[in-house]
Short mmCIF file of C-alpha atoms in Angstrom, two decimals:
data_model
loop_
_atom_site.label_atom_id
_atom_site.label_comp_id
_atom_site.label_asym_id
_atom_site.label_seq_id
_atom_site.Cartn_x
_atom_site.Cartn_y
_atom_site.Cartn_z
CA UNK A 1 0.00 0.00 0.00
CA UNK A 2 1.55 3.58 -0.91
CA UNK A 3 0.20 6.80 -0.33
CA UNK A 4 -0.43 9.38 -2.71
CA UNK A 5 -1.38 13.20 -3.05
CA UNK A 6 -3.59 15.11 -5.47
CA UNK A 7 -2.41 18.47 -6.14
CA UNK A 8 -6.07 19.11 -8.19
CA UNK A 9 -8.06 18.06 -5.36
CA UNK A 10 -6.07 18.86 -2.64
CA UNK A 11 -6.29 15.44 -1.10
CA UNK A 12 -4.55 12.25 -0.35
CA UNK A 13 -5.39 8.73 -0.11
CA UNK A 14 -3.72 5.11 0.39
CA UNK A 15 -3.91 2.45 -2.24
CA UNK A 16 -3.02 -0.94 -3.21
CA UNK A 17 -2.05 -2.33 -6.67
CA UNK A 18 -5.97 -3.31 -7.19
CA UNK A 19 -7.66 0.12 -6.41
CA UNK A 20 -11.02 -2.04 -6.70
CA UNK A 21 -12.95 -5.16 -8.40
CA UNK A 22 -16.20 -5.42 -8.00
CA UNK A 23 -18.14 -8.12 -9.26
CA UNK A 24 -21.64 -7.67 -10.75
CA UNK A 25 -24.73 -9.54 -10.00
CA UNK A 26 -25.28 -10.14 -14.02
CA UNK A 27 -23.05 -11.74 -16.88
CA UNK A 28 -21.12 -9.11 -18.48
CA UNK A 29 -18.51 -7.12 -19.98
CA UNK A 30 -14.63 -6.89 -18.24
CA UNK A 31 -13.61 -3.25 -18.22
CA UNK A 32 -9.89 -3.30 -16.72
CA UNK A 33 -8.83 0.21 -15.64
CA UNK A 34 -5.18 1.02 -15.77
CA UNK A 35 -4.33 4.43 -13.86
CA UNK A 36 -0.91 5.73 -12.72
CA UNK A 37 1.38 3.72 -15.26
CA UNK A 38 3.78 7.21 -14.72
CA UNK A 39 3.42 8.45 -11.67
CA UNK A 40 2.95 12.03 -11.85
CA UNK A 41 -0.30 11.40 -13.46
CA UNK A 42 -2.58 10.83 -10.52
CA UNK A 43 -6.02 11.88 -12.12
CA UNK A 44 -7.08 8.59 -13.17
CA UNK A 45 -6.34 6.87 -9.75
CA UNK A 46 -8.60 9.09 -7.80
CA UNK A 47 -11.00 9.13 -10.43
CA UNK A 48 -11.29 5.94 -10.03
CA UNK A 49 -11.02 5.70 -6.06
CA UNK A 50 -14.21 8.52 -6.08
CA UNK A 51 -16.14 6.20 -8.97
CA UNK A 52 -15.87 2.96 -7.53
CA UNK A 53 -16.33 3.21 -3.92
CA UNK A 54 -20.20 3.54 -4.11
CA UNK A 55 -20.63 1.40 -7.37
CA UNK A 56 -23.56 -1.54 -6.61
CA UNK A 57 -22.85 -5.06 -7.36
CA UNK A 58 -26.60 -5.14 -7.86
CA UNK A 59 -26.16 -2.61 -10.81
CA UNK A 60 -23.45 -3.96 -12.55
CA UNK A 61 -22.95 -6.32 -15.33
CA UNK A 62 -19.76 -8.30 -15.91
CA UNK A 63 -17.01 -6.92 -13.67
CA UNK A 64 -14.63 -4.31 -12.97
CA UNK A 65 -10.72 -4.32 -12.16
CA UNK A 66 -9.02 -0.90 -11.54
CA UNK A 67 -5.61 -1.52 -11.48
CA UNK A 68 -2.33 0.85 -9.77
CA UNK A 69 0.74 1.23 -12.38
CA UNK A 70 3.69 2.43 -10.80
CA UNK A 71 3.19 2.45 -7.27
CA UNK A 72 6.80 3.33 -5.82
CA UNK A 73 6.91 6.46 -8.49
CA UNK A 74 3.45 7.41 -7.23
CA UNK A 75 4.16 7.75 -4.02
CA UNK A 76 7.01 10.13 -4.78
CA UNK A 77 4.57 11.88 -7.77
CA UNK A 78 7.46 10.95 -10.38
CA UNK A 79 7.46 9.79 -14.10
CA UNK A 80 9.28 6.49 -12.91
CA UNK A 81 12.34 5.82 -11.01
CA UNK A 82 14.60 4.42 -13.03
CA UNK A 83 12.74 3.21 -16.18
CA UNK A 84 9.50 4.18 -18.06
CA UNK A 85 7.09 1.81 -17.29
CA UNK A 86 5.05 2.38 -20.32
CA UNK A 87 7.76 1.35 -22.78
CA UNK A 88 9.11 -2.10 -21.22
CA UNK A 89 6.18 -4.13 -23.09
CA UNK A 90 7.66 -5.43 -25.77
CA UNK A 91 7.70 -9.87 -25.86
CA UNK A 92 11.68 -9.39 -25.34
CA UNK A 93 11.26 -7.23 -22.57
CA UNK A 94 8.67 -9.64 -21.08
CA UNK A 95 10.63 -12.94 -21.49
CA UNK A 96 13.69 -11.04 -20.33
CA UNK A 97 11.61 -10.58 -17.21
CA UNK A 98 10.32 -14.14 -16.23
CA UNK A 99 14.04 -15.01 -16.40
CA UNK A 100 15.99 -12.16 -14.70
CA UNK A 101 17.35 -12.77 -11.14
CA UNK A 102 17.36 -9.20 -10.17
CA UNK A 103 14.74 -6.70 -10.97
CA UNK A 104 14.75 -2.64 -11.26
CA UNK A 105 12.18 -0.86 -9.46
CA UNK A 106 9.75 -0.74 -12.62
CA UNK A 107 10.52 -4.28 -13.73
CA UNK A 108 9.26 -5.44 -10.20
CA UNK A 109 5.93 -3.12 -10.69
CA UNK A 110 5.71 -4.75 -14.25
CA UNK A 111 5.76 -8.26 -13.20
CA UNK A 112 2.86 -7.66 -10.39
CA UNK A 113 0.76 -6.43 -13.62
CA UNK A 114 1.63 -8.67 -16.08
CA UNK A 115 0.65 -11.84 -13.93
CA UNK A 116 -3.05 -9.86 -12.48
CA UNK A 117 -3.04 -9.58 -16.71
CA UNK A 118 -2.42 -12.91 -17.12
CA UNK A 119 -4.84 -13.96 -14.18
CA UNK A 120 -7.54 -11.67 -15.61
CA UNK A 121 -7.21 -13.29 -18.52
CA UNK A 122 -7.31 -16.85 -17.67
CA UNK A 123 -10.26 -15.97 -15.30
CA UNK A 124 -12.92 -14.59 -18.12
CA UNK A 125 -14.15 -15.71 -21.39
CA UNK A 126 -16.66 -12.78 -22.18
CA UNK A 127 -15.41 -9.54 -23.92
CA UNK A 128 -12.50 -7.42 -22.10
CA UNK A 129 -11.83 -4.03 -22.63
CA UNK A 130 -8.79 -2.71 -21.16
CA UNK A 131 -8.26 1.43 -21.14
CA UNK A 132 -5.27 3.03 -19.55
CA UNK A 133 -5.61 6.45 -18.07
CA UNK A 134 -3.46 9.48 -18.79
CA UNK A 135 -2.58 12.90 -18.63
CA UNK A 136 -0.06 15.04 -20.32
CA UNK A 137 2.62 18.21 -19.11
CA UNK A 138 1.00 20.49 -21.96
CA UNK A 139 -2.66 21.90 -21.94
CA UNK A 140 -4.52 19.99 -24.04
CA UNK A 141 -8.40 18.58 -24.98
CA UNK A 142 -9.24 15.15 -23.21
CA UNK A 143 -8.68 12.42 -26.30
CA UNK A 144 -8.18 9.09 -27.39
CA UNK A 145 -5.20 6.95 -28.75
CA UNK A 146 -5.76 3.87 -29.82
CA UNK A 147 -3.33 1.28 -31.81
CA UNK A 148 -5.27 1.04 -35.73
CA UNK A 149 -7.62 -1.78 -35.33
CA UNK A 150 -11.07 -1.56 -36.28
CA UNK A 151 -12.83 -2.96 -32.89
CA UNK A 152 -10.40 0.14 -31.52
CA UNK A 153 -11.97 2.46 -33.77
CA UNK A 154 -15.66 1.42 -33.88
CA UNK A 155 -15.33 1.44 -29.86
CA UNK A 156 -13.54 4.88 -29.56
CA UNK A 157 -15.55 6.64 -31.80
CA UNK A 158 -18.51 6.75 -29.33
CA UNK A 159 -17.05 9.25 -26.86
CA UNK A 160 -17.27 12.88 -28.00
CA UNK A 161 -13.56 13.21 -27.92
CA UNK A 162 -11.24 13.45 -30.65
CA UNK A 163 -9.29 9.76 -31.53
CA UNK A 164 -5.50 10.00 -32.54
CA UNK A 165 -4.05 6.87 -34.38
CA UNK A 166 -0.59 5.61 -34.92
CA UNK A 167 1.37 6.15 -31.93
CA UNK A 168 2.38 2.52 -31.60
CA UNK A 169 4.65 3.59 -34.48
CA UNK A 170 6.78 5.72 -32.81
CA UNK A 171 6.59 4.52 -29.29
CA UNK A 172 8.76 1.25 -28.25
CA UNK A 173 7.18 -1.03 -25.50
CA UNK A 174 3.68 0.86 -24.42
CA UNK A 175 1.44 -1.39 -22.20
CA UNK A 176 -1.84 -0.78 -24.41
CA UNK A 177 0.70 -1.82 -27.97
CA UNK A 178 1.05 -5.40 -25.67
CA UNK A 179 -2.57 -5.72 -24.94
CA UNK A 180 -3.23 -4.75 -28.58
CA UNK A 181 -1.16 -7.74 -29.84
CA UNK A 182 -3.05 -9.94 -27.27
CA UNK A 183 -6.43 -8.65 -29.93
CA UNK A 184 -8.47 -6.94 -27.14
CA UNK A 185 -10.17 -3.98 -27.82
CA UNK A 186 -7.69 -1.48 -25.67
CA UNK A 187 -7.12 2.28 -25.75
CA UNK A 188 -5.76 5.00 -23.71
CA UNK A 189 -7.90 8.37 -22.26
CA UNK A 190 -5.39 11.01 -22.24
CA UNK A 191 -7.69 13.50 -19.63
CA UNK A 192 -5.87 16.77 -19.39
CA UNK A 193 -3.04 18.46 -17.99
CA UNK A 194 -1.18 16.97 -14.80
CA UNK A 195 -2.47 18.29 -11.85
CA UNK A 196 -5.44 19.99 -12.65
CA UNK A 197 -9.19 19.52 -11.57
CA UNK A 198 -10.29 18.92 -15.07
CA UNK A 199 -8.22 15.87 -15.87
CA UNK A 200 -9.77 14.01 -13.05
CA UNK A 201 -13.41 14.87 -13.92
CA UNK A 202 -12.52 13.91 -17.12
CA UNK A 203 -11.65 11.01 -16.38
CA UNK A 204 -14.54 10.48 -14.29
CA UNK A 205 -16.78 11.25 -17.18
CA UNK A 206 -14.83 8.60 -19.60
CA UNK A 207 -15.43 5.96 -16.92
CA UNK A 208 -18.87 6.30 -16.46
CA UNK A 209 -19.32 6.43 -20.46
CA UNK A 210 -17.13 3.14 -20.85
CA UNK A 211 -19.53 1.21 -18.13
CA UNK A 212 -22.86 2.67 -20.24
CA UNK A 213 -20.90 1.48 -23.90
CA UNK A 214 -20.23 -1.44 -22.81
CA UNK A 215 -23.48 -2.24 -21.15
CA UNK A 216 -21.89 -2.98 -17.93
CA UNK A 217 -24.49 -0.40 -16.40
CA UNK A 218 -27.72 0.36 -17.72
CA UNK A 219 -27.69 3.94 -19.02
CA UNK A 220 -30.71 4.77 -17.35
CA UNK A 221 -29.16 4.27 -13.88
CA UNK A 222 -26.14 6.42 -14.49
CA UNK A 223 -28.38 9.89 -13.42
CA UNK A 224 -25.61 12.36 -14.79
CA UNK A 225 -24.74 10.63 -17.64
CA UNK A 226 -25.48 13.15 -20.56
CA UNK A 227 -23.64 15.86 -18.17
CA UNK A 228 -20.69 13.36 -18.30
CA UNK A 229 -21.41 12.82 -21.95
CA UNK A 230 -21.16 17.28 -22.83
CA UNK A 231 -19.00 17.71 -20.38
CA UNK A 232 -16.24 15.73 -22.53
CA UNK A 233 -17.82 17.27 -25.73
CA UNK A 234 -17.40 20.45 -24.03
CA UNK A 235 -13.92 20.21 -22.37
CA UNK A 236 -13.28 18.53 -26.60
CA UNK A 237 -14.06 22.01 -28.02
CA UNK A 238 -16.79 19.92 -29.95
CA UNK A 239 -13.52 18.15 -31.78
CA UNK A 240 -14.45 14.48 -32.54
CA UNK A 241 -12.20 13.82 -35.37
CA UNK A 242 -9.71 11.46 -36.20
CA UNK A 243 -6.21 12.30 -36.46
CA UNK A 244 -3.29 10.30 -37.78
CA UNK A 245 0.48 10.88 -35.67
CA UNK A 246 3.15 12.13 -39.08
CA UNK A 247 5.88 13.06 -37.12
CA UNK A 248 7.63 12.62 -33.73
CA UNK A 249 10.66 15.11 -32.46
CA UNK A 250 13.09 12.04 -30.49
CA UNK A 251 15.08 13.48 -27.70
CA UNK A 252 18.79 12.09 -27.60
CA UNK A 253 20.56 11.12 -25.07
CA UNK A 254 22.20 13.74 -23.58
CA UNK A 255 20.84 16.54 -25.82
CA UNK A 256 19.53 19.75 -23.74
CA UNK A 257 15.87 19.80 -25.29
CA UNK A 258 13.70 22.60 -24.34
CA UNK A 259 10.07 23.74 -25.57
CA UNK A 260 9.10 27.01 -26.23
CA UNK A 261 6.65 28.30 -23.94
CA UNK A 262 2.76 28.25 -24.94
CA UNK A 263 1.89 25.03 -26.91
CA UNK A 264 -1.16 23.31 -26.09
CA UNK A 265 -1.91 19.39 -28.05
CA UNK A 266 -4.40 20.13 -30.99
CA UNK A 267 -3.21 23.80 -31.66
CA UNK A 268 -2.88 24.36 -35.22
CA UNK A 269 0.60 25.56 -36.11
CA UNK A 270 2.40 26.40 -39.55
CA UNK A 271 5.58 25.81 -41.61
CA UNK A 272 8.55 27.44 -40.21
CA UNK A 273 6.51 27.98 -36.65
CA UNK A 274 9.75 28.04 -34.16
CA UNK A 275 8.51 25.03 -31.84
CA UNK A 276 11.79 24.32 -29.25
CA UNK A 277 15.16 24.68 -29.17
CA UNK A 278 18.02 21.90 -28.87
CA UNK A 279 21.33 22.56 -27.63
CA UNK A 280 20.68 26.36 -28.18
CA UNK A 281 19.99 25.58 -31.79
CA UNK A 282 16.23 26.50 -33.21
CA UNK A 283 13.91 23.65 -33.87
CA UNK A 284 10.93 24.90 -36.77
CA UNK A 285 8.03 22.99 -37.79
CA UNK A 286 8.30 21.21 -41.28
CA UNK A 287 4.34 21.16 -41.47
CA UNK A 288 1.19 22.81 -41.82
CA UNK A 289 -0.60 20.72 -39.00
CA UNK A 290 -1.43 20.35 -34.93
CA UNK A 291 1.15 20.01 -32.37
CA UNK A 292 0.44 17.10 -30.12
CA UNK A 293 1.57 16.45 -26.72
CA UNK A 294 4.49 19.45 -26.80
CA UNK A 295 6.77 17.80 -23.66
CA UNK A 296 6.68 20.72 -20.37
CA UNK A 297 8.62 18.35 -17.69
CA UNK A 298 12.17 16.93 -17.31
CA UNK A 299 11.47 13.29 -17.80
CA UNK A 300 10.37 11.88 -21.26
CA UNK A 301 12.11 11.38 -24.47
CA UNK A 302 9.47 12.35 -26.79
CA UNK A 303 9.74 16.03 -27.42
CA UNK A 304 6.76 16.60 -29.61
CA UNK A 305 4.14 14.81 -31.83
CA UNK A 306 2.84 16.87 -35.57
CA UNK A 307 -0.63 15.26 -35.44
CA UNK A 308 -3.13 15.49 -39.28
CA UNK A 309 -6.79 15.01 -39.66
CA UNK A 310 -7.94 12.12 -41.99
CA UNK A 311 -10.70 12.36 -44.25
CA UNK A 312 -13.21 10.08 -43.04
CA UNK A 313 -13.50 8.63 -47.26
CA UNK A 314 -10.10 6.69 -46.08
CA UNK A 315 -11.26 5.53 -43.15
CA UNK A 316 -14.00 3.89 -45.18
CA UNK A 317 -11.57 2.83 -47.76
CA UNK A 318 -9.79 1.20 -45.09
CA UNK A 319 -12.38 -0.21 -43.54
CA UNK A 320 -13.70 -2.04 -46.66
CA UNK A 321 -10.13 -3.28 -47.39
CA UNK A 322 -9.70 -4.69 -43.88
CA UNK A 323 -13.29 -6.26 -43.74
CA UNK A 324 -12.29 -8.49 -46.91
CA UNK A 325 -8.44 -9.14 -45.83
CA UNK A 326 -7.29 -7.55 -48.94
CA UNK A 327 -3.76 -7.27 -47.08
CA UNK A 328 -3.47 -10.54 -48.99
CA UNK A 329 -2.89 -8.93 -52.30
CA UNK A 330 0.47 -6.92 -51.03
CA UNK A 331 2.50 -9.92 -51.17
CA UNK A 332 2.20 -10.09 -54.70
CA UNK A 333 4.39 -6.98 -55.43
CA UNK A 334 8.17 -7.58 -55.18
CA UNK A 335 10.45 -6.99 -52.00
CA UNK A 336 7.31 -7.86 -49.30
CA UNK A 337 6.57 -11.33 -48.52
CA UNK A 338 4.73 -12.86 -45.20
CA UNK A 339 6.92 -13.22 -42.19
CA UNK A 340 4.23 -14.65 -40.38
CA UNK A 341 0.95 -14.82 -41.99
CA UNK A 342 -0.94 -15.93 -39.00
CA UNK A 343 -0.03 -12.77 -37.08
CA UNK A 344 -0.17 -10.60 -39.84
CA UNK A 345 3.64 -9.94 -40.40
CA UNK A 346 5.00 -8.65 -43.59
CA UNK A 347 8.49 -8.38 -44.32
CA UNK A 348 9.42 -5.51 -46.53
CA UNK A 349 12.65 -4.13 -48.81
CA UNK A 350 13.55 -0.58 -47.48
CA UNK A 351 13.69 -0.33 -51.71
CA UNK A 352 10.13 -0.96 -52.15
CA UNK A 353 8.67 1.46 -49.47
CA UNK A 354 10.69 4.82 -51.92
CA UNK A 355 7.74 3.91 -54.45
CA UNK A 356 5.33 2.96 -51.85
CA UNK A 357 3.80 5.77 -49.33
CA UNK A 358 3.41 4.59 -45.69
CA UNK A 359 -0.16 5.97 -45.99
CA UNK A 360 -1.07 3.27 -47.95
CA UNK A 361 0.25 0.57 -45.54
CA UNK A 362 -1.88 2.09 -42.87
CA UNK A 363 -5.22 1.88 -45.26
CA UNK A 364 -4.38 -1.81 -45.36
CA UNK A 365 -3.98 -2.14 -41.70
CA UNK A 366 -0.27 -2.11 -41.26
CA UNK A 367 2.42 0.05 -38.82
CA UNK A 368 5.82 -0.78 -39.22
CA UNK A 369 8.71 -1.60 -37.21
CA UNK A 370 12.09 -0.97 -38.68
CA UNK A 371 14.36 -4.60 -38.26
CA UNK A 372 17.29 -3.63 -40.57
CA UNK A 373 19.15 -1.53 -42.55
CA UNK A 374 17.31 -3.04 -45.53
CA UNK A 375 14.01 -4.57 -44.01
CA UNK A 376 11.42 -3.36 -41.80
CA UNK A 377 8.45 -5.49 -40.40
CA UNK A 378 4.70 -4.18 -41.50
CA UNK A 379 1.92 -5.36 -38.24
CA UNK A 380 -1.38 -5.99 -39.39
CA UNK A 381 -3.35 -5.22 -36.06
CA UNK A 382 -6.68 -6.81 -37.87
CA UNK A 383 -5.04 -10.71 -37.87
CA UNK A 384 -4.80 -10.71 -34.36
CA UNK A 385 -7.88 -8.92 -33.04
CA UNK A 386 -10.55 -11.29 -31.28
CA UNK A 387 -13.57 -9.98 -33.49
CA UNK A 388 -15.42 -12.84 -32.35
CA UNK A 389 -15.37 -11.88 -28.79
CA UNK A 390 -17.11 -9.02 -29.92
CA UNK A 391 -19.52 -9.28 -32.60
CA UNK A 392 -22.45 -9.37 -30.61
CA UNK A 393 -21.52 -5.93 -28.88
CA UNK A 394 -23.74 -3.15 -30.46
CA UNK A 395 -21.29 -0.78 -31.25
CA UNK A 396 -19.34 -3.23 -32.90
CA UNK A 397 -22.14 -3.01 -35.94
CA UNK A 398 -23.02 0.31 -35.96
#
């Protein structure tokens, strides 16, 4: 148990690695709550504390697990300690794990979550939605990232918030990229800005909107619900698009990265715009676009994300390409070839992706992973997804 402090709400409470899980009195959906993966973002571990502790049983359907990340680092209100715990998710990473004799401080936090994963997993046979709650060092709008798959989309695009996709791609080892590959329908809530009162009713909000989607409570007894419902379409600036990641600034290691002063996620900027400066040298935007997650504290290695909207034909396009498995038909042009078929895996020439735009990869359901100087490995996110476990969901045929 480690005690915590919210600087929002001014208070502090003690918690264990399962905030709560509460069983319903029906058969029913598995919504697994993941707050406090970094531990400076506390808003989604007391929005869960002050959702949960006067939930019913007798309402419920299915059941409930809200899940601590990284206790140590929130008990100090830190990123992490020594490692990010969001980017040690990768099947190396995890096998490494099982098999290491001495542990870091956010490889013993990982290994109490992977096995509840595992456990959760084992336990339950109906449909499991996992969502991982977040909040950012910029201002921003509450939104959604998701990894490409269409049970992500169709799921995410009931909240009024906007959806961003693609992040996998530039991110090594985030827990919701594992869960992805596992095929359950998984995103993350990014709520607001550390610290502030917003991010945790926010968060409140997207809970009580998950349990009502999912039909884990009946919308009828959730009183507030269409306040919880504007309040996010509010606090979204009415903003319900879908936007695609085209660009991520990397921090080096040891570079002195600093961001001008000002940027909020979403804000439209312009070629040329003068976004940071590294090592005293001037960093400029190389796009007409949005600025997404600008980085305003000392730990992190992503500096800044250029976010573009996608016209909701190519969605559709994609959509209709996915639905039939026309992914098939890419191993018919020269340089790609199956790596593993089953899982979706193309390999790829570096050659044949000059002629080919990643863009069109994505339509077909792929984000790649560089492996060599000459090949890079294309993940079709559709292969894997249980779509079974949740065909008889209504959102899933809207």
């Amino acid at each position: 148990m480690v005690h915590i402090k919210s600087n929002a709400l001014n208070k502090d409470i003690q918690i264990d690695r399962l905030i709560a899980n509460i069983k319903g009195s029906k058969k029913g959906p598995i919504l697994v709550f993941f707050a406090g993966i970094h531990g400076n973002e506390t808003a989604g571990v007391f929005a869960l504390t002050n959702t949960l502790k006067t939930m019913s049983p007798a309402d419920l359907s299915g059941s409930i697990y809200a899940i601590a990340g990284n206790l140590k680092a929130l008990s100090k209100n830190q990123r992490y300690l020594e490692k990010d715990l969001n980017r040690l998710w990768t099947q190396a990473d995890l096998d490494a794990l099982v098999s290491k004799e001495e542990l870091i401080s956010e490889e013993k936090e990982q290994f109490e979550i992977y096995n509840l994963l595992k456990a959760i997993q084992k336990a339950h046979s109906e449909p499991i939605y996992f969502i991982d709650f977040h909040t950012t060092s910029s201002k921003t709008l509450p939104f959604i990232t998701i990894n490409d798959a269409l049970i992500n989309r169709k799921f995410s695009q009931q909240f009024p918030v906007p959806v961003v996709l693609g992040i996998e791609e530039y991110l090594k080892g985030p827990l919701l990229s594992y869960i992805n590959q596992l095929g359950y329908v998984s995103l993350g809530f990014e709520s607001g800005q550390h610290d502030e009162l917003d991010a945790v009713l926010n968060c409140e909000a997207f809970i009580y909107l998950s349990l009502v989607f999912t039909k884990a409570l009946d919308k009828d007894s959730v009183k507030d619900f269409q306040m919880h419902y504007y309040r996010l379409k509010h606090q979204s600036k009415n903003i319900s698009e879908i936007f695609e990641i085209t660009y991520l600034y990397k921090i080096k290691p040891q570079e002195h990265f600093k961001m001008l002063e000002g940027f909020k996620s979403f804000q439209a900027i312009s070629k040329g715009t003068h976004l940071a400066q590294s090592n005293a040298q001037a960093i400029f935007s190389g796009y007409n676009a949005r600025i997404f997650m600008p980085l305003y504290q000392t730990q992190g290695a992503e500096g800044f994300f250029i976010i573009k909207s996608i016209h909701p034909i190519f969605m559709k396009i994609s959509e209709f390409i996915r639905n039939f498995k026309l992914d098939s038909l890419l191993v018919f042009l020269p340089g790609i070839s199956w790596e593993n078929k089953k899982q979706g895996v193309l390999s790829v020439n570096l050659k044949v992706t000059r002629f080919l735009a990643k863009q069109i990869f994505h339509i077909f359901g792929f984000r790649s992973q560089q492996l060599s100087k000459t090949h890079m490995l294309l993940y079709n996110r559709e292969r894997v997804a249980k779509k079974a476990l949740y065909k008889n969901e209504m959102w899933f045929n809207k």
